Coordinates of C-alpha atoms and ligand atoms in Angstrom, one line a residue:
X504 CA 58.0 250.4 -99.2
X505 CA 59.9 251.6 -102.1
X506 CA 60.8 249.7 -105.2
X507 CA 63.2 251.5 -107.8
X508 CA 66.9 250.8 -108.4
X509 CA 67.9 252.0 -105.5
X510 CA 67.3 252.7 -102.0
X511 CA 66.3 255.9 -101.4
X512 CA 66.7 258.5 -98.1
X513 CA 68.5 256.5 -95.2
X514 CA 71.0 254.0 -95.5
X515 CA 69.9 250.6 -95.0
X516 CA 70.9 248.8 -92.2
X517 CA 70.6 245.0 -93.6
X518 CA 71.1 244.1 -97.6
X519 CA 69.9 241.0 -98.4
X520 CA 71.1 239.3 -102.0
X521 CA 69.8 236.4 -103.5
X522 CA 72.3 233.9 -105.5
X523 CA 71.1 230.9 -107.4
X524 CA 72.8 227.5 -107.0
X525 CA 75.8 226.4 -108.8
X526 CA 76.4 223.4 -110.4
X527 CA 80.5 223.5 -109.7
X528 CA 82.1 223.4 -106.4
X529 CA 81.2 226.7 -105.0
X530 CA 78.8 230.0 -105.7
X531 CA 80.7 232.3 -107.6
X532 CA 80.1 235.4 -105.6
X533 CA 78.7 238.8 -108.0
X534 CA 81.6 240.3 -108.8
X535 CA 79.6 244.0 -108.2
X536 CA 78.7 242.6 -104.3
X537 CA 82.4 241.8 -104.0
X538 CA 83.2 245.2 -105.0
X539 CA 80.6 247.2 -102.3
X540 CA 81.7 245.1 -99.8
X541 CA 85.5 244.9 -100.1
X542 CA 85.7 241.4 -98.9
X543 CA 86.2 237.9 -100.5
X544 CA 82.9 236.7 -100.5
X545 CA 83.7 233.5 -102.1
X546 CA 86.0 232.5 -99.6
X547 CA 83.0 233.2 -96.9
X548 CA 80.6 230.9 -98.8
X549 CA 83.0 228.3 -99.0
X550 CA 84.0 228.1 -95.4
X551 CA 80.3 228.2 -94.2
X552 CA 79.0 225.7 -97.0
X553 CA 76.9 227.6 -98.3
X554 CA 75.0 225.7 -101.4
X555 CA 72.6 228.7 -102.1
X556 CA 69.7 225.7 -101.7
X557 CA 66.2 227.4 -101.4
X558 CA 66.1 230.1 -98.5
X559 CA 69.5 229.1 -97.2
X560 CA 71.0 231.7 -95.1
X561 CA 74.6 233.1 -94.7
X562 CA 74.4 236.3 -92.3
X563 CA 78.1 238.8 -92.8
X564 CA 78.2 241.5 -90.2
X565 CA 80.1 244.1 -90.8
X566 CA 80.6 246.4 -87.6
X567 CA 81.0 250.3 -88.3
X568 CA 80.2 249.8 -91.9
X569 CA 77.4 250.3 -94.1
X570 CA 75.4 247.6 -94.5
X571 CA 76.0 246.6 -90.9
X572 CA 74.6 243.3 -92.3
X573 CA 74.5 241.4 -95.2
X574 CA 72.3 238.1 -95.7
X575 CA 73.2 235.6 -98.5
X576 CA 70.0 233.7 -99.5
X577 CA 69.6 230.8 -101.7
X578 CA 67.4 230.9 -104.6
X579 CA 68.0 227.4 -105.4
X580 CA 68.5 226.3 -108.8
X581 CA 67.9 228.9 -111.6
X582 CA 66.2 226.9 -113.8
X583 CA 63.3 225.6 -111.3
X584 CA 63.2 229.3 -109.8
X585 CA 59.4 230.7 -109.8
X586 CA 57.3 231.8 -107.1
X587 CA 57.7 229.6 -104.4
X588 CA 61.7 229.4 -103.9
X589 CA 60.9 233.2 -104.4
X590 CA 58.7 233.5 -101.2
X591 CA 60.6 231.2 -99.6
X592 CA 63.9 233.0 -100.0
X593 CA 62.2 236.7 -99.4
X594 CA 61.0 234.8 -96.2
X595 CA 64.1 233.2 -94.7
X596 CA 65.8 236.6 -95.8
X597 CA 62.8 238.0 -93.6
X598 CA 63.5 236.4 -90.6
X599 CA 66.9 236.1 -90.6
X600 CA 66.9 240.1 -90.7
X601 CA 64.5 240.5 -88.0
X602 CA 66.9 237.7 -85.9
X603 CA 69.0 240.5 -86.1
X604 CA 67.1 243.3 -85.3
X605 CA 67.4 245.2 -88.6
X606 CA 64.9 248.3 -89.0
X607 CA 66.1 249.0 -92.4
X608 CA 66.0 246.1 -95.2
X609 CA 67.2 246.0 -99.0
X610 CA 66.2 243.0 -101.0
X611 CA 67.8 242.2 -104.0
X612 CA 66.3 239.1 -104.8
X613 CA 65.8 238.5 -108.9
X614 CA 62.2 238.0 -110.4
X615 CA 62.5 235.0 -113.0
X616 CA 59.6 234.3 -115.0
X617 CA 57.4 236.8 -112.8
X618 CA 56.7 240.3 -114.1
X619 CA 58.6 242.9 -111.6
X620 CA 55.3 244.1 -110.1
X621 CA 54.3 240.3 -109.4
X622 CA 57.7 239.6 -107.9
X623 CA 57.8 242.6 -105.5
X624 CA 54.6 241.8 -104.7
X625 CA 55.5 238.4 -103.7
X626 CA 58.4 240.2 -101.8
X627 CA 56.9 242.5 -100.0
X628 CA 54.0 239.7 -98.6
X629 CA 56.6 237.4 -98.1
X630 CA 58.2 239.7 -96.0
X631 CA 55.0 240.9 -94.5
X632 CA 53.7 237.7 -93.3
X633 CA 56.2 235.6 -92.8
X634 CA 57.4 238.7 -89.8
X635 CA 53.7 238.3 -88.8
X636 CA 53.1 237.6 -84.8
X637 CA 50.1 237.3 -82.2
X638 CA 50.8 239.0 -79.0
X639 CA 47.0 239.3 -78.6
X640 CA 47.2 236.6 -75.6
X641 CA 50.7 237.5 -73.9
X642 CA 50.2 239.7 -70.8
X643 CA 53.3 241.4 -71.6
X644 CA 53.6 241.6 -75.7
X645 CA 57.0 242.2 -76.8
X646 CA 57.7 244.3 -79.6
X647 CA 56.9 243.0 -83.3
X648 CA 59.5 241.9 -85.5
X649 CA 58.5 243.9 -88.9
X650 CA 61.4 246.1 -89.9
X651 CA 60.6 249.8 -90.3
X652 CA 61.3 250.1 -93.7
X653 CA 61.7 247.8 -96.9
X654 CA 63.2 248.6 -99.9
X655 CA 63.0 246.0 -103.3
X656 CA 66.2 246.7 -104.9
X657 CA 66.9 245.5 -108.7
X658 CA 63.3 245.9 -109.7
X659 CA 62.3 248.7 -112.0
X660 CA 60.7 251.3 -110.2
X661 CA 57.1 250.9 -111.6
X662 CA 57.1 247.4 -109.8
X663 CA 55.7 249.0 -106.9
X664 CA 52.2 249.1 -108.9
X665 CA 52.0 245.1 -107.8
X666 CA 52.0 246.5 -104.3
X667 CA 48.7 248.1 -103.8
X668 CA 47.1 244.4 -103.9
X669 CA 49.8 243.6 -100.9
X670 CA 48.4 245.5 -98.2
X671 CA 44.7 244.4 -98.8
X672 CA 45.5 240.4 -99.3
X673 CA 48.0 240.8 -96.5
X674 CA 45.4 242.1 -94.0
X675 CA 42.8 239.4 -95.1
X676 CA 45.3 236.7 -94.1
X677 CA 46.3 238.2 -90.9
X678 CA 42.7 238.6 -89.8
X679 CA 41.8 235.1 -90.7
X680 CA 45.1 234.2 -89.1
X681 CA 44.1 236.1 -86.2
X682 CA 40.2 234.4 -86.3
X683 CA 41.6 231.1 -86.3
X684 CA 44.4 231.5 -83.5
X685 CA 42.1 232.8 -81.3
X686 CA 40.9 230.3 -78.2
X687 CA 37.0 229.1 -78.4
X688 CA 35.8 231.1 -75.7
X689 CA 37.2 234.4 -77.4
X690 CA 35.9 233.4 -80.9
X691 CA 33.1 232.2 -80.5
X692 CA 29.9 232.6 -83.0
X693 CA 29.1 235.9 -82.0
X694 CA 32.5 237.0 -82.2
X695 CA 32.6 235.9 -85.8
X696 CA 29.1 237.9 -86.2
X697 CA 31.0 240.8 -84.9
X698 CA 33.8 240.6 -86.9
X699 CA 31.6 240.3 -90.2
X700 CA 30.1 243.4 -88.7
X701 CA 33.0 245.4 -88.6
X702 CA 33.9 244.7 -91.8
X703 CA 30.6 245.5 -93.3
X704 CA 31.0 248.9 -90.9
X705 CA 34.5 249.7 -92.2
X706 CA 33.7 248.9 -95.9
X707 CA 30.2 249.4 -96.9
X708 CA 29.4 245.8 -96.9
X709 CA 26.0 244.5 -96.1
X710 CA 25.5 241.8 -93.7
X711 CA 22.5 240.0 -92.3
X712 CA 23.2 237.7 -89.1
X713 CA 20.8 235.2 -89.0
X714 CA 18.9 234.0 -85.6
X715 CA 18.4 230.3 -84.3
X716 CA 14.4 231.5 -84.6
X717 CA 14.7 232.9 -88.6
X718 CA 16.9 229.8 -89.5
X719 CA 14.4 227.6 -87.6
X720 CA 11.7 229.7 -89.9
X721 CA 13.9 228.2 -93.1
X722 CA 13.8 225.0 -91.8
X723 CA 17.9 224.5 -91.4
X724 CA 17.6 221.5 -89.6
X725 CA 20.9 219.9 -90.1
X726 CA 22.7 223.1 -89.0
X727 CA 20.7 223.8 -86.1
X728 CA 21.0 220.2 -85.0
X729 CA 24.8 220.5 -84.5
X730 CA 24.1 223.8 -82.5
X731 CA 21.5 222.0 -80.1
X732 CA 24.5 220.9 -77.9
X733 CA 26.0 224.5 -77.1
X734 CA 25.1 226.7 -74.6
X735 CA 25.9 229.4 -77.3
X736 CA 23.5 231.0 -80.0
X737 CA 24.3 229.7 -83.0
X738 CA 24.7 232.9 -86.4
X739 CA 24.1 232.3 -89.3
X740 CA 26.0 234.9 -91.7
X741 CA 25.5 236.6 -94.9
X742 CA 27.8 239.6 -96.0
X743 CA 27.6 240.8 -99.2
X744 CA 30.1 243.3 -101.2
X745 CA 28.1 244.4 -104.2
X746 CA 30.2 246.9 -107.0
X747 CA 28.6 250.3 -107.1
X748 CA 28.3 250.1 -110.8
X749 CA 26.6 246.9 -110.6
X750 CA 27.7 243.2 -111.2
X751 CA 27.0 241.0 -114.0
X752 CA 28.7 238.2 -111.9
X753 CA 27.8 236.6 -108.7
X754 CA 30.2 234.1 -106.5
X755 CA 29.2 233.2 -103.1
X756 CA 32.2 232.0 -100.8
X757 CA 30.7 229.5 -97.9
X758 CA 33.2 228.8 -94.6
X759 CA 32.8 226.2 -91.9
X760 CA 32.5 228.2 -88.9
X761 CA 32.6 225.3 -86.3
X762 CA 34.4 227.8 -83.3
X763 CA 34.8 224.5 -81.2
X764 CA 33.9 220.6 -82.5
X765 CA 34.3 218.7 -79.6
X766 CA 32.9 215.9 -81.6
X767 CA 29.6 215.7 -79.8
X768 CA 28.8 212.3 -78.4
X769 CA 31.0 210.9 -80.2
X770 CA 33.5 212.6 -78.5
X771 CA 36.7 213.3 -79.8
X772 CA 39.4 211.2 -77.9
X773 CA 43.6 210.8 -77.1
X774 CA 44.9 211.6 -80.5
X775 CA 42.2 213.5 -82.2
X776 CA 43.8 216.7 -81.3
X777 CA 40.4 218.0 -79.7
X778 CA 42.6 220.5 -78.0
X779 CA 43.5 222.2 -81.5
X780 CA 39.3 222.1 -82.2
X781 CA 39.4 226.0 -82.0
X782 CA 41.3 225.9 -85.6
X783 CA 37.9 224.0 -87.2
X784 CA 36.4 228.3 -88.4
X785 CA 39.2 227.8 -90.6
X786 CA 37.2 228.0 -93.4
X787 CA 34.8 231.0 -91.8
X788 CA 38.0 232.7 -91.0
X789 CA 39.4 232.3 -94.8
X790 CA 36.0 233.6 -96.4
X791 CA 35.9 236.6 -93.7
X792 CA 39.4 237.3 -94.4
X793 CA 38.9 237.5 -98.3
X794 CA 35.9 239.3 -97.7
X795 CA 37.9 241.7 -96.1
X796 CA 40.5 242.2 -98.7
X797 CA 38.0 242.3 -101.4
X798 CA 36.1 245.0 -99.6
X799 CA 39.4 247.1 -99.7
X800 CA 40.2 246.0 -103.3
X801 CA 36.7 246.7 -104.9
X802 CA 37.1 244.3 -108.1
X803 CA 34.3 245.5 -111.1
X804 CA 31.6 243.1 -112.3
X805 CA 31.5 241.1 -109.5
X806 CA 28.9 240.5 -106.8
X807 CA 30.2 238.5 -103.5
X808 CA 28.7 236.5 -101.1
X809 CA 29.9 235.3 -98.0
X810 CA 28.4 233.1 -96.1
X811 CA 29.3 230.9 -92.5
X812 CA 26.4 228.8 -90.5
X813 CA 28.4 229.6 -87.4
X814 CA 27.9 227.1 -84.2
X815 CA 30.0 224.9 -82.2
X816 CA 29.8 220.9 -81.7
X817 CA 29.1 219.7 -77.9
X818 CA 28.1 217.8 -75.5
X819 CA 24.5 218.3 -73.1
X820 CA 21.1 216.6 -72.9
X821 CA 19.6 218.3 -75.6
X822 CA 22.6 217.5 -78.1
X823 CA 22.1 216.0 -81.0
X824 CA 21.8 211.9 -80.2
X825 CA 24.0 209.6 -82.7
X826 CA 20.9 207.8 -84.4
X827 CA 18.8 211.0 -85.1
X828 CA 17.0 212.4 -88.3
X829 CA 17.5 215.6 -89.1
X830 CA 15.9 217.4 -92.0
X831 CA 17.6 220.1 -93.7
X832 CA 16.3 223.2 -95.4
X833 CA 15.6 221.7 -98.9
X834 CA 13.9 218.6 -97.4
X835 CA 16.2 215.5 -97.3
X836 CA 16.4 213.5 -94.3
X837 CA 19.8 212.7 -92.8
X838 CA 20.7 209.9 -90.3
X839 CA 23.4 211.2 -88.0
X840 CA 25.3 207.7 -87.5
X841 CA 28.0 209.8 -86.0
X842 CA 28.1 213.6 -84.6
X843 CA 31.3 214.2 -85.3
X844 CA 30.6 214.6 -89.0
X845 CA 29.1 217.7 -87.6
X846 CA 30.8 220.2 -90.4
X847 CA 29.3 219.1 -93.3
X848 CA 25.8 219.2 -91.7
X849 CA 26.8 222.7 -91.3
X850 CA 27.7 223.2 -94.9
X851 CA 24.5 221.5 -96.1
X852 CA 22.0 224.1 -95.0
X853 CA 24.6 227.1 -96.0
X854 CA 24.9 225.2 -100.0
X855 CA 21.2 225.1 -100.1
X856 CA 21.2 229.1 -99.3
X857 CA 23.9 229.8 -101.4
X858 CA 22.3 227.6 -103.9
X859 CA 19.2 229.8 -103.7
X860 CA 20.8 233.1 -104.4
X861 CA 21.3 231.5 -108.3
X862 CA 25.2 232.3 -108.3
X863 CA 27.4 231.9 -110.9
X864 CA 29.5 229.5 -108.8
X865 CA 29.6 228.5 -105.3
X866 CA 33.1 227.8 -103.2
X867 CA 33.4 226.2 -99.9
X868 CA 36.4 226.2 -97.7
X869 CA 36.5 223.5 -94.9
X870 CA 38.2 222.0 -92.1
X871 CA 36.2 219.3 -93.2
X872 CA 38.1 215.7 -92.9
X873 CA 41.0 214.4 -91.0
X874 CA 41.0 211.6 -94.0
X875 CA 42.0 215.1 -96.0
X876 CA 45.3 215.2 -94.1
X877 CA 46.1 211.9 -93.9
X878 CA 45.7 211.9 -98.3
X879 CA 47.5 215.8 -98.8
X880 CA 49.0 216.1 -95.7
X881 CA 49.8 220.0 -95.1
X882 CA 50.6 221.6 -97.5
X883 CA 48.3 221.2 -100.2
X884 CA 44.5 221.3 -100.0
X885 CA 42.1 219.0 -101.1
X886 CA 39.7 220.3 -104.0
X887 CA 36.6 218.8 -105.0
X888 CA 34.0 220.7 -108.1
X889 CA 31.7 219.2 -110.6
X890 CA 32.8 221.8 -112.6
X891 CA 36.1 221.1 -114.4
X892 CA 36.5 225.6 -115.5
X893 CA 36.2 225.8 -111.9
X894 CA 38.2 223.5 -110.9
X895 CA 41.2 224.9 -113.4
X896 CA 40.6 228.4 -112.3
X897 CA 40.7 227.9 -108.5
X898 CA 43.8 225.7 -109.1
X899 CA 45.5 228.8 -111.2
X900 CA 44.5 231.2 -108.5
X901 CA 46.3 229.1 -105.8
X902 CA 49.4 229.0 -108.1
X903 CA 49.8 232.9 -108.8
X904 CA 49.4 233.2 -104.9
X905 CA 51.7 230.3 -103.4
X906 CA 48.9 228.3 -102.0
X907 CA 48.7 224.6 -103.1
X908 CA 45.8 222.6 -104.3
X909 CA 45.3 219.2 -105.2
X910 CA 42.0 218.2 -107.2
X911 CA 40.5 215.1 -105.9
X912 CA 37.6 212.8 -107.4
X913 CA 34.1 213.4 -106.7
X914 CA 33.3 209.9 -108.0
X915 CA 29.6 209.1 -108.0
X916 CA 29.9 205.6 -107.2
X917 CA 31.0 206.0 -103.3
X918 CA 27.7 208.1 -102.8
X919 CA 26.8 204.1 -102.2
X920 CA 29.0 205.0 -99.0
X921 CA 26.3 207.3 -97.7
X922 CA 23.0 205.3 -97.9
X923 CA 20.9 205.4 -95.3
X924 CA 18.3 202.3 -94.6
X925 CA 15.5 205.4 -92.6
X926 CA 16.8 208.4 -94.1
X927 CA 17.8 209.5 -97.2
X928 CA 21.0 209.8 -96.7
X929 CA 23.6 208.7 -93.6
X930 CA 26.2 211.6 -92.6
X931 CA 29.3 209.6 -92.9
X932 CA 30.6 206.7 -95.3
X933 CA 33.1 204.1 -94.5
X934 CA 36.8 205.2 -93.4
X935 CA 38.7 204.6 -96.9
X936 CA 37.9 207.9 -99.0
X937 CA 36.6 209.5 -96.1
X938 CA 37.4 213.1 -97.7
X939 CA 35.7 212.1 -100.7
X940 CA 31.7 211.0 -99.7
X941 CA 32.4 214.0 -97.4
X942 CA 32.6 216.0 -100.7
X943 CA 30.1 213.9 -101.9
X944 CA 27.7 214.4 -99.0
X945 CA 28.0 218.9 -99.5
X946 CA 27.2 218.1 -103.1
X947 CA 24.3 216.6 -102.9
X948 CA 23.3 220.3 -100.8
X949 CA 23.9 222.0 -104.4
X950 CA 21.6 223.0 -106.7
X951 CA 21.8 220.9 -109.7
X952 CA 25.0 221.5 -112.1
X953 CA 25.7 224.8 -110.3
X954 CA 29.1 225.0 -110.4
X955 CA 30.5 224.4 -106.8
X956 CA 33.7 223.9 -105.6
X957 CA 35.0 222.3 -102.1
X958 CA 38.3 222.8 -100.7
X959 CA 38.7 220.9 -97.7
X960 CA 41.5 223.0 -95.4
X961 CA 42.0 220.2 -92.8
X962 CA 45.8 220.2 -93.2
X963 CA 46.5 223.2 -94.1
X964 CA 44.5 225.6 -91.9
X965 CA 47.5 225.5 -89.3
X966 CA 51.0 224.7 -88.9
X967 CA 53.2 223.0 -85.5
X968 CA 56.5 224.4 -87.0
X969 CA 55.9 226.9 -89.7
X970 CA 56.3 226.9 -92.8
X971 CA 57.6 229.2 -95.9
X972 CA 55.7 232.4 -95.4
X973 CA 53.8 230.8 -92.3
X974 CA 55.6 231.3 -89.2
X975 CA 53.8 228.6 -86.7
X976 CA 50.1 228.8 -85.8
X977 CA 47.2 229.9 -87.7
X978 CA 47.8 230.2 -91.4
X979 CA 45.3 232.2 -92.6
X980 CA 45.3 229.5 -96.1
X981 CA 42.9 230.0 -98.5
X982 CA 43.0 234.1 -98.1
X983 CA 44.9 234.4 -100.9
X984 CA 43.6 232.0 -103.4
X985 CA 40.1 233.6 -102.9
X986 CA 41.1 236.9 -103.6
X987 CA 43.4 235.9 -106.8
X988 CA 40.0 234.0 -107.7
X989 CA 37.8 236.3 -107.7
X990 CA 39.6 239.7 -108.2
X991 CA 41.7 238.5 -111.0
X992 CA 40.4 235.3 -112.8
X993 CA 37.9 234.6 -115.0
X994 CA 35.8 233.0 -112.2
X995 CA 34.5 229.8 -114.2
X996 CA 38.4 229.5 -116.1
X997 CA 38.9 230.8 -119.6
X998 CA 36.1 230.0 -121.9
Ligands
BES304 N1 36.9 219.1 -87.8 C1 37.0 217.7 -88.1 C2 38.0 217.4 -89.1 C3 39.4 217.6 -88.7 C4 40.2 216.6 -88.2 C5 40.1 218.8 -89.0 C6 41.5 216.8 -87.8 C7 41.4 219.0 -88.7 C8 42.1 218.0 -88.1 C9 35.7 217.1 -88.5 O1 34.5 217.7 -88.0 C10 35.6 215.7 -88.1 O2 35.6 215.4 -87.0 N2 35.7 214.8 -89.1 C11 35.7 213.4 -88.9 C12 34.7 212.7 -89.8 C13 34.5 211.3 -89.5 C14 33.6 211.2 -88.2 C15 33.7 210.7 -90.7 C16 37.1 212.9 -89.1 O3 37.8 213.4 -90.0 O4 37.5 212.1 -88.3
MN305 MN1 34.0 216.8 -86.2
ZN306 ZN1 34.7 219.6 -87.4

């Protein structure tokens, strides 16, 4: 990857140039492109109708002549450019190169209001992931799409500085892409164990896994209550990345790390997608997958915790009845009037540990509700904190990184919802606001006013047709708003 104002060594095969929309007729091509090229490229854009809308494509070959290829891609209009017609330009761009087959690839694509090394980031992992493929499960793999080399054209050259964060962040996501895609009986809670063992191995991160018998000894009722019903081992994980010069900061990040939720006895049925259940460690793979990139980035003054009460949700004689009581690790009594709501039993037992290490704030990352995707649908997650610098700071995060959130009410008054006439409380409320007394449920698992945030990844975790930087499948969402968060925000907002 090279950034600078021009290519250097080879010639590329493949230029790519971003235009912005027009408000007259046609794009008025750049009279310098016209030039290289030696054709009228305004006469091209007119026949193909090109409009320059947001990632719009228009491919120009040029046989025997260098560029062999030039892409056209939209930017959309100039005054509502930032970093998401950005991405999704760099992306289009992306794949309509590797359509091609180019090994070589220019971008001139402009950075607005970003600062050079933020846009070539943004290039570079918009390239990067959007090219990304899992051959992992094809008996004959063919080869990947990623072209050989990249060059950021236009951008001065000590724009490459944005790139060292690239490579890190982009790994996180692919792992947790990679977590999530993978079938239940490949990931399976041991296999999530082993993977927060590698990283810990390859990065000097500590990790404790812990047992059915020591989480049994901490009186984790609720968790081990979903894991009854599985012939697996349930593990609970801790990994920890602690600065050599010491932290004066402490986050813990807490995934659902359900590796199948076949909805227990109240089994999952035609429509409920229990086929796609393997996606429901979203939030374990997202934690894991920042843990990863943190690891590599090493931010100062910050100690992080990671944390997934790994298991999965089935069906046997010794699963978990609808009707029972279980008691979680700080005492309260929960009626399970339906085993489905199996996640946020999960989550209760992890809050109360993550509670107990006396953080500075707790986030959670969920697959949590389908009433979460019926509200945000997919492309925006829901986000729930009592903690309103929180709250602000996570939603900035997601901003500088292209990930959307949407903050949603944690209003006390549907707690009512949840009221249990045996226990103290009941595990699920009534249908309407189902993502909300789901939030309220975890928080009621926090410490007092600790601040705690929950981002409930139902919708967003995967995607049928792809979108912007996501090609179909796993998404890996949430990778990069974690890392933003915690290796370059103020963790609790500005004051
Ligand atoms: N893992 C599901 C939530 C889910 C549903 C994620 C669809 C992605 C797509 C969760 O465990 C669940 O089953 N939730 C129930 C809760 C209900 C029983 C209160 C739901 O959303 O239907
Ligand atoms: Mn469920
Ligand atoms: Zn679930």
């Amino acid at each position: 990857m090279g950034g600078g104002s021009a290519p250097q060594g080879e010639p590329l095969d493949t230029l790519v140039v971003g235009l912005f929309a027009a408000a007259g007729p046609s794009i008025p091509a750049p009279p310098a492109l016209s030039a290289l090229l030696g054709a009228d490229l305004d006469t091209w854009m007119q026949q193909r109708h090109f409009k320059a809308k947001p990632g719009e494509c228009l491919t120009v070959h040029r046989p025997g002549e260098t560029p062999t290829t030039l892409i056209l891609v939209g930017l959309g209009d100039e005054a509502a450019y930032g970093l998401i017609n950005l991405q999704e330009a760099a992306a289009a761009a992306a794949r309509a190169a590797a359509d091609n087959r180019a090994t070589s690839v220019g971008l001139a694509i402009p950075p607005g209001p970003l600062t050079p090394a933020e846009a070539a980031r943004a290039i570079a992992q918009a390239v990067r992931l959007s090219l990304y493929e899992d051959q992992r499960f094809k008996s004959e793999p063919k080869p990947g799409r990623q072209p050989e080399r990249v060059a950021l054209i236009g951008l001065p050259a000590d724009a490459d500085a944005g790139l060292a964060t690239m490579d890190a962040t982009c790994a996180g996501v692919e792992l947790a892409r990679q977590l999530v895609a993978a079938p239940p009986n490949v990931a399976t809670p041991q296999h999530l164990a082993d993977t927060a063992a590698a990283i810990a191995r390859e990065h000097g991160l500590s990790l404790q896994v812990l047992e059915r018998a020591d989480c049994e000894a901490l009186g984790m009722g609720a968790y081990l209550g979903v894991a009854q019903g599985s012939d697996l081992p349930p593990k609970f994980i801790h990994l920890t990345y602690r600065p050599e010069a010491g932290a004066s900061r402490r986050v813990v990040l807490v995934g659902k790390g359900l590796t199948f939720d076949s909805g227990g006895y109240n089994l999952k049925t035609a429509g409920s997608q229990i086929e796609m259940m393997k996606y429901d460690m979203g939030g374990s793979a997202a934690v894991l997958g920042a843990a990863r990139a943190i690891a590599q980035l090493k931010p100062a003054d910050v100690e992080v915790h990671v944390i997934v009460a790994s298991c999965e949700n089935m069906i046997s004689g010794g699963a978990v009845h609808p009707g029972d009581i279980l008691t979680a690790s700080n005492g309260r009594t929960i009626e399970i009037n339906n085993t489905d709501a199996e996640g946020r039993l999960t989550l209760a037992d992890a809050l109360v540990y993550a509670s107990r290490l006396e953080p500075d704030a707790i986030v959670d990352l969920a697959t949590l509700t389908g009433a979460c995707v019926i509200a945000l649908g997919e492309e925006m997650a829901g986000l729930w904190s009592n903690h309103d610098g929180l709250a602000a700071a996570l939603l900035e995060a997601g901003e500088a990184s292209g990930e959307s959130l949407w903050r949603m009410p944690l209003r006390p008054s549907y707690k009512k919802g949840l009221k249990s006439g045996v226990a103290d409380l009941k595990n699920t409320g009534p249908r309407p606001g189902g993502s909300i007394t789901a939030a309220l449920f975890l928080q009621d698992f926090v410490s007092g006013d600790l601040p705690w945030a929950h981002l409930d990844i139902a919708g967003t975790v995967w995607t049928e047709k792809g979108r912007s930087l996501d090609p179909s499948g796993a998404t890996g969402f949430g990778v990069r708003t974690l890392v933003a968060w915690v290796c370059h925000g103020a963790p609790l907002g500005a004051t």
